[in-house]
Coordinates of C-alpha atoms in Angstrom, one line a residue:
X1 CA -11.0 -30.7 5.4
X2 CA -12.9 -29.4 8.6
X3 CA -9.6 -29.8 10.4
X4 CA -8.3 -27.0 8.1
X5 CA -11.1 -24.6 9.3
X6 CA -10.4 -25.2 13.1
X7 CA -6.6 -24.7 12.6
X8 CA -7.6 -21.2 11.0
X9 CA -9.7 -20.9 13.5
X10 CA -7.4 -21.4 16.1
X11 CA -4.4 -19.1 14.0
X12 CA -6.1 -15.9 13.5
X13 CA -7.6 -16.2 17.4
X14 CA -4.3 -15.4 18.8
X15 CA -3.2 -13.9 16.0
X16 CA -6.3 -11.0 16.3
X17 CA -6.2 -11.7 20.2
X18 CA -9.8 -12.4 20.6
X19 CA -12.7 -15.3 18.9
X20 CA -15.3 -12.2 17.8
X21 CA -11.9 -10.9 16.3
X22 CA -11.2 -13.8 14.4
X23 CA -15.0 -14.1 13.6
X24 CA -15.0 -11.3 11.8
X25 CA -12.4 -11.7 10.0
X26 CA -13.3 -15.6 8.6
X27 CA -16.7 -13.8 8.2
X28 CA -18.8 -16.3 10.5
X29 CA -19.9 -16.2 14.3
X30 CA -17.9 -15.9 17.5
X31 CA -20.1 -19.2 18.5
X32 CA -18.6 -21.2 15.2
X33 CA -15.0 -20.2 16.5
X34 CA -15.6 -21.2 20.2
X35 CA -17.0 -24.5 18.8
X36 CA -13.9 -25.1 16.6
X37 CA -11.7 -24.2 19.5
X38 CA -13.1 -26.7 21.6
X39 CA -12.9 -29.4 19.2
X40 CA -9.1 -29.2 18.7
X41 CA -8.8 -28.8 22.5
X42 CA -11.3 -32.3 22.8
X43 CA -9.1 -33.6 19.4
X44 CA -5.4 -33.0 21.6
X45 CA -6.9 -33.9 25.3
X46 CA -5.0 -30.2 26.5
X47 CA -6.0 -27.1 26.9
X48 CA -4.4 -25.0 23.9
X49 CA -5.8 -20.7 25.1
X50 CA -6.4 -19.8 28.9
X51 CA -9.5 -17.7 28.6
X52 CA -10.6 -15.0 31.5
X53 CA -13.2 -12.5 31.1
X54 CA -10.6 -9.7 30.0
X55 CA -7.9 -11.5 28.3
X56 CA -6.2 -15.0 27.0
X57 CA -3.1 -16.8 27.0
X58 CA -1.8 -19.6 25.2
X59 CA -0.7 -22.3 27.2
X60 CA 2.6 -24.2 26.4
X61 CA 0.9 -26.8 24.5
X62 CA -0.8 -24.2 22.6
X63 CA 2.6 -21.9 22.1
X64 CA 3.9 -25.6 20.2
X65 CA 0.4 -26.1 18.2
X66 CA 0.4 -22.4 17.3
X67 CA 4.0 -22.2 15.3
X68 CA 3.3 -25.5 13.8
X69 CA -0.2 -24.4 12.4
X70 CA 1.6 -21.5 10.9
X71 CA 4.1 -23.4 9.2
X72 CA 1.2 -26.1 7.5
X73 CA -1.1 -23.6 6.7
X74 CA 1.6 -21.4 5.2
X75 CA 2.8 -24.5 3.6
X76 CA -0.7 -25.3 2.3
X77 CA -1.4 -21.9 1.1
X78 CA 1.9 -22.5 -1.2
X79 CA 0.6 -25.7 -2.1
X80 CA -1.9 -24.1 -3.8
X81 CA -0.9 -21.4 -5.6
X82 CA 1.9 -23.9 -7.1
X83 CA -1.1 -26.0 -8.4
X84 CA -3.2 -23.1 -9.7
X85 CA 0.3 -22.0 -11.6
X86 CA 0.0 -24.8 -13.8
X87 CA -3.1 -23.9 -15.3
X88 CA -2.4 -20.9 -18.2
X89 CA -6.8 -19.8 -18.3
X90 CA -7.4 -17.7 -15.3
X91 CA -9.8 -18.9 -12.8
X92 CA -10.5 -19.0 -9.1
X93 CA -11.0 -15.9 -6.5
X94 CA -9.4 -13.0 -7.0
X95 CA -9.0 -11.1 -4.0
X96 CA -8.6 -7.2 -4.6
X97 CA -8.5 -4.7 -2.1
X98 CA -8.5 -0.6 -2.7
X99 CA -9.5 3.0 -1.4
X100 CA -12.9 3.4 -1.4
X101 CA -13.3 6.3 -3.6
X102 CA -10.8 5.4 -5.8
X103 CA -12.0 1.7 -6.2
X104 CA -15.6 3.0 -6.4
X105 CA -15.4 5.0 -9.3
X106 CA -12.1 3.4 -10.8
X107 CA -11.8 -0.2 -10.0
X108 CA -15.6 -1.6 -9.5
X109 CA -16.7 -1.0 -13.0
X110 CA -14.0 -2.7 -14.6
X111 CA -14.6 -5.7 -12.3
X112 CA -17.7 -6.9 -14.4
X113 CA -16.3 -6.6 -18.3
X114 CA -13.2 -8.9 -16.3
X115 CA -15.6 -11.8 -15.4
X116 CA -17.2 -11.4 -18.8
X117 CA -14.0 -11.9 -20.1
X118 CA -12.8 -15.0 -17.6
X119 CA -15.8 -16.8 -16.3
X120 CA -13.8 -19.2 -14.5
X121 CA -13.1 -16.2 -12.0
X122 CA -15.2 -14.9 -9.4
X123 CA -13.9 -11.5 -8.3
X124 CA -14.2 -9.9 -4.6
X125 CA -13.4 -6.2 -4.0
X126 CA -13.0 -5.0 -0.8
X127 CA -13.3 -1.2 -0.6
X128 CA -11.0 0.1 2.8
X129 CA -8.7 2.9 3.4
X130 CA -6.9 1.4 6.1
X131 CA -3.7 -0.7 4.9
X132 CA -4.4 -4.2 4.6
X133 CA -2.0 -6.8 5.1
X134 CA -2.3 -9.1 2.1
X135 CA -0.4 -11.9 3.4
X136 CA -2.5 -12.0 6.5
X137 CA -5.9 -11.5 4.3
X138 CA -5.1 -13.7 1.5
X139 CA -5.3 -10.6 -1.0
X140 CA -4.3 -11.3 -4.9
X141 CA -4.1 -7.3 -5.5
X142 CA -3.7 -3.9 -3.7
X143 CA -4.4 -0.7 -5.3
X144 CA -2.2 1.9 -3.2
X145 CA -2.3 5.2 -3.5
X146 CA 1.4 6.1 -2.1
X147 CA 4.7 6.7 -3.1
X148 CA 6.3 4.1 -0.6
X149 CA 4.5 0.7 -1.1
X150 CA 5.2 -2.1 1.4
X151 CA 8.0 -3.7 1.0
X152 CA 7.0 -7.1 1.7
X153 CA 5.3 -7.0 -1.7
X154 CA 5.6 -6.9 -5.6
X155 CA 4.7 -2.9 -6.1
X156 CA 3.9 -2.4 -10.3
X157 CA 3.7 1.8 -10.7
X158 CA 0.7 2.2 -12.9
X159 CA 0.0 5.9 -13.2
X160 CA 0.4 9.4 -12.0
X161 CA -2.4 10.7 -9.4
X162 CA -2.8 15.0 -9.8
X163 CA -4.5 16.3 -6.8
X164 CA -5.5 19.8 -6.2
X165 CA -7.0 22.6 -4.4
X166 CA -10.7 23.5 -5.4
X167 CA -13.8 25.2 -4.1
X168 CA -17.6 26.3 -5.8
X169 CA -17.8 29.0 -7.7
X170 CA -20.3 29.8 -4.9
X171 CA -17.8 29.8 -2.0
X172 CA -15.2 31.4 -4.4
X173 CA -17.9 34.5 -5.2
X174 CA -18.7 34.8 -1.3
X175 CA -15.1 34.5 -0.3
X176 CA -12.8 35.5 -2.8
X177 CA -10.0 33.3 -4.2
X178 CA -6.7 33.1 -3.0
X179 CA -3.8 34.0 -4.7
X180 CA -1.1 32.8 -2.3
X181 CA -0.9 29.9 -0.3
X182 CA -0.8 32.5 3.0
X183 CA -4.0 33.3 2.0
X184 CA -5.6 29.2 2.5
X185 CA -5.3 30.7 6.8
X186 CA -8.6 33.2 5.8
X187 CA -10.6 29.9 4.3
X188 CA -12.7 27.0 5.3
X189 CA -10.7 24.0 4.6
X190 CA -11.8 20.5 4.9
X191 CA -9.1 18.0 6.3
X192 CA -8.8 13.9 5.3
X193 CA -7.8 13.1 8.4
X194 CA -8.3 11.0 11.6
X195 CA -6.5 12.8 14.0
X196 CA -7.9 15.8 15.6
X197 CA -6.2 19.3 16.6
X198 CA -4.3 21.8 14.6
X199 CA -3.9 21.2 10.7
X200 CA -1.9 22.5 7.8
X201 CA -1.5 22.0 4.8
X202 CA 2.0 21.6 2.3
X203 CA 2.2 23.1 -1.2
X204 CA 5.1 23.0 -3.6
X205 CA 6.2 26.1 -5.4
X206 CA 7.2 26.2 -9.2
X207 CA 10.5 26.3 -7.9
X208 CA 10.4 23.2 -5.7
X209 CA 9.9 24.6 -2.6
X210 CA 8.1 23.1 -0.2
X211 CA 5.6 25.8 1.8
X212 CA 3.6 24.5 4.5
X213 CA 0.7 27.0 5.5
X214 CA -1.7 26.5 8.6
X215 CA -5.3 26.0 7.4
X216 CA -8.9 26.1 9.5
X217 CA -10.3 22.2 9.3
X218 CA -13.0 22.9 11.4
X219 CA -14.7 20.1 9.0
X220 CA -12.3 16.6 9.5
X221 CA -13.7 13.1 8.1
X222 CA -12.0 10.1 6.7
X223 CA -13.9 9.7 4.0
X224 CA -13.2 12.1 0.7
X225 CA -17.0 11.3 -0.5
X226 CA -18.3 13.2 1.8
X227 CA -15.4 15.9 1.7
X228 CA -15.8 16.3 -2.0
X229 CA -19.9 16.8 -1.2
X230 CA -19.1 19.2 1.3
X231 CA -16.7 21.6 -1.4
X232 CA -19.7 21.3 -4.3
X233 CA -22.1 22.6 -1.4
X234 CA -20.0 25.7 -1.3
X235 CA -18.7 25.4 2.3
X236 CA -14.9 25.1 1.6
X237 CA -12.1 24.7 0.1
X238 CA -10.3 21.0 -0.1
X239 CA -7.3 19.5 -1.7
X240 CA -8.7 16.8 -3.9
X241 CA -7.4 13.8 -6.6
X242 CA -8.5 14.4 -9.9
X243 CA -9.9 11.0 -10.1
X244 CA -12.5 12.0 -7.8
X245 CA -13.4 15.9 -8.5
X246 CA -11.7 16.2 -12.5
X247 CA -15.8 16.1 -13.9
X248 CA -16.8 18.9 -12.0
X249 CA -14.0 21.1 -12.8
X250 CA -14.5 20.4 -16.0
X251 CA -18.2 21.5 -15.8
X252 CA -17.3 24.5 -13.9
X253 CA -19.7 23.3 -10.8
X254 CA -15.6 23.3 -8.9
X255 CA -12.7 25.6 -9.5
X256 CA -9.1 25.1 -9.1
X257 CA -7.2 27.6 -7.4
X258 CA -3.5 28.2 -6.6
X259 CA -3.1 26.5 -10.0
X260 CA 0.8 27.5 -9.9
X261 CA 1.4 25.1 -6.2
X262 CA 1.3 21.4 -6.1
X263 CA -0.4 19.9 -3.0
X264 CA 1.9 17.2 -0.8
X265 CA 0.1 14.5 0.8
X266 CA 0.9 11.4 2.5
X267 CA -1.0 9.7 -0.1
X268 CA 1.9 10.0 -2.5
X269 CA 1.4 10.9 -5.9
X270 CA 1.3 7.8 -7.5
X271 CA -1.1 4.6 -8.0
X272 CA 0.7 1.1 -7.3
X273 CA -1.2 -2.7 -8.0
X274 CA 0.8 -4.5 -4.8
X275 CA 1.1 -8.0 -4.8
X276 CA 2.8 -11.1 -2.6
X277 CA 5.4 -12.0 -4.6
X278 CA 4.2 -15.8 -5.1
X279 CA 1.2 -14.6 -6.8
X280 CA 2.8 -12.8 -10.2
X281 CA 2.6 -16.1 -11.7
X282 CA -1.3 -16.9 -11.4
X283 CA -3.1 -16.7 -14.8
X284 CA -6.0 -14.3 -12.9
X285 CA -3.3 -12.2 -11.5
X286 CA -1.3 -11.7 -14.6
X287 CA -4.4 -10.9 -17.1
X288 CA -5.6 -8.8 -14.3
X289 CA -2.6 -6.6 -13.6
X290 CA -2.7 -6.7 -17.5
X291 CA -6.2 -5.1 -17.6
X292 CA -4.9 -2.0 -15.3
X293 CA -1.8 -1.2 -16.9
X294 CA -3.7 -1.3 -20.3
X295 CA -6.6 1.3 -18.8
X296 CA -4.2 3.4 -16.6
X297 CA -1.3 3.7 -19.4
X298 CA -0.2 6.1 -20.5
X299 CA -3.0 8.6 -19.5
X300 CA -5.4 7.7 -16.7
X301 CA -9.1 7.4 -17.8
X302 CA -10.0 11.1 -15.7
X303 CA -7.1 13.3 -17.0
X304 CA -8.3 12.2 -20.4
X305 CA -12.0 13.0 -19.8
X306 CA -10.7 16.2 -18.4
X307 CA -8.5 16.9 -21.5
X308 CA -11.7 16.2 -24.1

């Protein structure tokens, strides 16, 4: 079916807005997508995208080729997950996408005792903190950290994420702890953030109040890796999942402070498996949404290393 791959081609070009775009995301070269292109153009006798050195535009034929190639390929895409329905043992590619921290140290190690399990299924992980679209990418499974998951999906609430504020005992001895969150404007704090410029941070109080305090993020990166490195270093305080820092608190290599105040985040507080609706159904999504509520429920894997 080469047409198929010069329709996709041809979809995701405007859709992205550019070939190298589009090449990137079909994972092969902007020269393959040109090539494609100008066979459908050669297959039609019309030109389908006006190209200029800083821009393109589809021409009329191409505005008509364009919303029918949606429709067949959405149709086809349909097609085949009606097919793959049918069959009860899971197989095929299952397409998962999560955080990368989180689906470092929680979702990639579970991927391998899976295929052992199914080897009719070949499983892809993509670790990215942006949002993807899983329509758009063809993706079986999102794990979202969040308390509003997209709405144009299935969203199955799997566990409770803690976070909390935490420093060495280093910084701690050379700094002092604070005992109010008034006291977090007198600290290094380390930001997850992309956006530069003042920063502050919003803590709940045993009551329910919500107290938002001004912090000093001199340190901002969009990675919590590296901000978790940074804290076991000694050079800050950070407000961190348990996933991620739980083992060192309970080796005493971090500390948690403000114990009393709950962090708020735009993460949300809860982990979410998202899916497209017309994917429930498929033998490797069920066994594998299966899988997560069985490890996650009723106690995620770190809070019950922490509690031993």
């Amino acid at each position: 079916m080469s047409w198929l791959a010069a329709w996709e081609a041809f979809v995701k070009t405007v859709d992205l807005g550019s070939m190298a775009a589009a090449a990137r995301r079909l994972d092969c070269s902007r020269a393959q997508i040109s090539k494609q292109l100008a066979e459908l153009e050669q297959t039609f006798g019309v030109r389908l995208i006006e190209r200029t050195t800083r821009r393109q535009n589809l021409t009329p034929a191409g505005e008509v080729f364009y919303q029918h190639a949606l429709r067949v390929l959405e149709e086809l895409r349909d097609a085949e997950l009606a097919v793959q329905n049918l069959v009860e043992i899971p197989r095929g590619v299952l397409r998962i996408t999560a955080p990368v921290s989180f689906g470092r140290l929680q979702i990639a190690p579970l991927l391998p005792q899976f295929a052992a399990e199914h080897p009719l299924v070949q499983c892809e992980l993509d670790l990215d903190d942006r949002r993807v679209d899983l329509i758009e990418e063809n993706v079986d499974i999102a794990l979202r950290l969040t308390d509003a998951p997209p709405e144009n999906t299935v969203a199955r609430k799997l566990t409770l994420v803690r976070r909390v504020i935490c420093a060495s005992p280093d910084y701690l001895a050379r700094h002092g702890q604070p005992r109010t969150p008034q006291d977090l404007a007198h600290h290094e704090c380390f930001a997850f953030t992309r956006v530069r410029g003042p920063s502050e941070w919003t803590l709940a109080t045993p009551g329910g109040t919500l107290v938002t305090v001004p912090i000093q993020a001199r340190f901002q990166v969009n990675n919590l890796d590296s901000i978790n490195a940074a804290v076991l270093q000694g050079h800050g305080l950070a407000i961190l999942p348990t996933y991620l820092c739980g083992p060192d608190v309970a080796r005493g290599t971090l500390v948690e402070v403000l114990q009393d105040y709950l962090p708020i985040t735009t993460f949300g507080q809860h982990l979410y498996a998202c899916y497209p609706a017309n994917r429930v159904r498929l033998p490797k999504v069920r066994t594998f949404l299966q899988m997560l509520e069985d490890h996650f429920s009723p106690v995620p894997p770190w809070e019950r290393t922490e509690r031993a």
